[in-house]
CSV table of C-alpha atoms in Angstrom, one decimal:
chain,number,residue,atom,x,y,z
A,579,MET,CA,-129.7,-33.8,96.5
A,580,SER,CA,-127.2,-31.1,97.0
A,581,ARG,CA,-128.4,-27.5,97.2
A,582,VAL,CA,-125.3,-26.4,95.3
A,583,PRO,CA,-126.3,-25.2,91.8
A,584,PRO,CA,-125.6,-27.7,89.1
A,585,ALA,CA,-123.0,-25.5,87.4
A,586,LEU,CA,-120.9,-25.4,90.6
A,587,ARG,CA,-121.1,-29.1,91.5
A,588,LYS,CA,-117.9,-31.1,91.2
A,589,ARG,CA,-117.7,-34.1,89.0
A,590,PRO,CA,-116.9,-37.3,90.9
A,591,ARG,CA,-113.4,-38.8,90.6
A,592,LEU,CA,-113.9,-42.5,90.0
A,593,PRO,CA,-111.2,-45.2,89.9
A,594,VAL,CA,-112.5,-46.0,86.4
A,595,ARG,CA,-112.3,-49.7,85.5
A,596,ARG,CA,-114.0,-49.4,82.2
A,597,GLN,CA,-114.9,-46.6,79.9
A,598,GLN,CA,-116.5,-46.2,76.5
A,599,SER,CA,-116.9,-43.1,74.5
A,600,VAL,CA,-118.9,-42.7,71.2
A,601,SER,CA,-120.0,-39.9,69.0
A,602,VAL,CA,-123.8,-39.8,68.4
A,603,VAL,CA,-125.4,-38.3,65.3
A,604,PRO,CA,-127.9,-35.6,66.4
A,605,HIS,CA,-130.9,-37.5,65.2
A,606,GLU,CA,-133.7,-39.2,67.2
A,607,ILE,CA,-133.1,-42.7,65.9
A,608,ALA,CA,-129.3,-42.4,66.7
A,609,LEU,CA,-130.1,-41.3,70.2
A,610,GLN,CA,-132.5,-44.3,70.7
A,611,ASN,CA,-129.7,-46.6,69.4
A,612,ALA,CA,-127.2,-45.0,71.8
A,613,ARG,CA,-129.5,-45.6,74.7
A,614,HIS,CA,-129.9,-49.3,73.9
A,615,GLY,CA,-126.2,-49.5,73.2
A,616,VAL,CA,-125.4,-48.2,76.7
A,617,THR,CA,-127.7,-50.8,78.3
A,618,ALA,CA,-126.0,-53.6,76.3
A,619,LEU,CA,-122.6,-52.2,77.3
A,620,LEU,CA,-123.5,-52.2,81.0
A,621,PHE,CA,-124.6,-55.8,80.7
A,622,SER,CA,-121.4,-56.7,78.9
A,623,TRP,CA,-119.5,-55.2,81.8
A,624,GLY,CA,-121.4,-57.4,84.2
A,625,LEU,CA,-123.7,-54.7,85.6
A,626,THR,CA,-126.9,-56.6,86.0
A,627,CYS,CA,-128.6,-54.6,88.8
A,628,LYS,CA,-131.9,-53.6,87.2
A,629,ASP,CA,-132.1,-50.4,89.3
A,630,VAL,CA,-128.7,-49.1,88.2
A,631,VAL,CA,-129.1,-50.1,84.6
A,632,ASP,CA,-132.6,-48.6,84.4
A,633,ARG,CA,-131.5,-45.4,86.0
A,634,VAL,CA,-128.5,-45.1,83.6
A,635,GLU,CA,-130.6,-45.8,80.6
A,636,LEU,CA,-133.1,-43.1,81.5
A,637,ILE,CA,-130.4,-40.6,82.3
A,638,VAL,CA,-128.6,-41.3,79.0
A,639,SER,CA,-131.9,-40.8,77.1
A,640,GLU,CA,-132.7,-37.5,78.9
A,641,LEU,CA,-129.2,-36.0,78.5
A,642,LEU,CA,-129.0,-37.0,74.8
A,643,THR,CA,-132.5,-35.6,74.2
A,644,ASN,CA,-131.5,-32.3,75.8
A,645,ALA,CA,-128.4,-32.1,73.7
A,646,LEU,CA,-130.5,-32.7,70.6
A,647,LEU,CA,-133.3,-30.2,71.5
A,648,HIS,CA,-131.6,-27.4,73.4
A,649,THR,CA,-128.1,-26.8,72.0
A,650,ILE,CA,-126.7,-24.9,69.1
A,651,PRO,CA,-126.5,-27.3,66.2
A,652,VAL,CA,-123.2,-27.2,64.3
A,653,PRO,CA,-123.5,-28.8,60.8
A,654,GLY,CA,-121.9,-32.2,60.9
A,655,ASP,CA,-121.3,-32.0,64.6
A,656,GLU,CA,-122.0,-35.0,66.7
A,657,ILE,CA,-122.9,-35.3,70.4
A,658,GLY,CA,-120.2,-37.0,72.6
A,659,LEU,CA,-121.3,-39.7,75.0
A,660,SER,CA,-119.0,-41.2,77.5
A,661,VAL,CA,-119.9,-43.9,80.1
A,662,ALA,CA,-117.5,-45.0,82.8
A,663,GLU,CA,-117.8,-47.7,85.5
A,664,ALA,CA,-116.0,-48.2,88.8
A,665,ASP,CA,-117.2,-51.0,91.2
A,666,GLY,CA,-120.8,-50.8,90.0
A,667,ALA,CA,-121.0,-47.0,90.0
A,668,VAL,CA,-121.6,-45.3,86.6
A,669,LEU,CA,-120.6,-41.8,85.4
A,670,ILE,CA,-122.4,-40.6,82.2
A,671,GLU,CA,-121.1,-37.6,80.4
A,672,VAL,CA,-122.7,-35.9,77.3
A,673,GLU,CA,-120.9,-33.2,75.4
A,674,ASP,CA,-122.9,-31.0,73.0
A,675,GLY,CA,-122.6,-27.8,71.1
A,676,GLY,CA,-123.6,-25.6,74.0
A,677,GLY,CA,-126.3,-23.0,73.9
A,678,PRO,CA,-127.5,-19.6,74.8
A,679,THR,CA,-129.1,-20.7,78.1
A,680,ALA,CA,-127.8,-22.8,81.0
A,681,PRO,CA,-129.3,-26.2,81.6
A,682,ALA,CA,-131.9,-25.8,84.4
A,683,ILE,CA,-134.7,-27.8,86.0
A,684,ARG,CA,-137.9,-26.1,84.9
A,685,PRO,CA,-140.6,-25.4,87.5
A,686,ARG,CA,-142.9,-28.3,87.8
A,687,ALA,CA,-144.6,-28.9,84.4
A,688,GLU,CA,-148.3,-29.5,84.2
A,689,ASP,CA,-149.2,-33.2,83.9
A,690,GLU,CA,-150.4,-32.8,80.3
A,691,CYS,CA,-147.1,-31.2,79.2
A,692,GLU,CA,-145.0,-33.5,77.0
A,693,HIS,CA,-141.7,-31.6,77.5
A,694,GLY,CA,-139.8,-30.0,80.4
A,695,ARG,CA,-139.3,-32.9,82.7
A,696,GLY,CA,-135.9,-34.1,81.5
A,697,LEU,CA,-133.5,-32.6,84.0
A,698,ALA,CA,-136.0,-33.1,86.8
A,699,LEU,CA,-135.9,-36.8,86.0
A,700,VAL,CA,-132.1,-36.7,85.9
A,701,GLU,CA,-132.1,-35.0,89.3
A,702,ALA,CA,-134.4,-37.7,90.7
A,703,MET,CA,-132.5,-40.7,89.1
A,704,ALA,CA,-128.9,-39.6,89.6
A,705,ASP,CA,-127.0,-39.4,92.8
A,706,SER,CA,-125.6,-36.1,91.5
A,707,TRP,CA,-125.4,-34.3,88.2
A,708,ALA,CA,-124.0,-31.0,86.8
A,709,TRP,CA,-122.9,-29.2,83.7
A,710,ARG,CA,-120.0,-27.0,82.7
A,711,THR,CA,-119.0,-24.9,79.7
A,712,LEU,CA,-115.8,-26.2,78.1
A,713,PRO,CA,-113.1,-23.9,76.9
A,714,ASN,CA,-114.1,-24.5,73.2
A,715,GLY,CA,-117.7,-23.3,74.0
A,716,ARG,CA,-119.2,-26.7,74.0
A,717,ARG,CA,-121.0,-28.0,77.1
A,718,SER,CA,-120.5,-31.1,79.2
A,719,THR,CA,-123.4,-32.4,81.3
A,720,TRP,CA,-122.6,-35.4,83.6
A,721,ALA,CA,-124.6,-37.6,85.9
A,722,TYR,CA,-123.4,-40.1,88.5
A,723,VAL,CA,-125.3,-43.2,89.6
A,724,SER,CA,-123.8,-45.0,92.6
A,725,ALA,CA,-123.4,-48.7,92.9
A,726,THR,CA,-126.3,-50.8,94.2
A,727,PRO,CA,-126.9,-50.4,98.0
A,728,GLU,CA,-125.8,-53.4,100.0
A,729,GLY,CA,-128.4,-56.1,100.3
A,730,ASP,CA,-129.6,-55.7,96.6
A,731,THR,CA,-128.6,-58.5,94.3
A,732,ARG,CA,-126.7,-57.7,91.1
């Protein structure tokens, strides 16, 4: 993983073949439905590599959960979720209400701790990830999962 801080990493430019964007109600059940919806979407696009699909599903779950737990809630405001695919590579982007602190990987949490591992998981599962503050004060966090390495079956 790059030693460049997440806020300074550049978002990959993909020759996007397919893209889907949805608004997600900031509620735990809606986030769960969105995660399963992304998995179904990837399969409908023909992405059947278990490694890629599993990584994307976990990343979507973690980014949406962070948006729910750590951003400024705006009444009636929804979380934006975008998934794009290009030749088996997937770019996930979550837009939320922003917050008073920057997204950061916490120091290693104790094994018994239930929280604090989300961005560490994203860091481990994604080829790259970053965040940026948008001009409207909202925040966009993205993660990129590359296509399956040669030799793997799709």
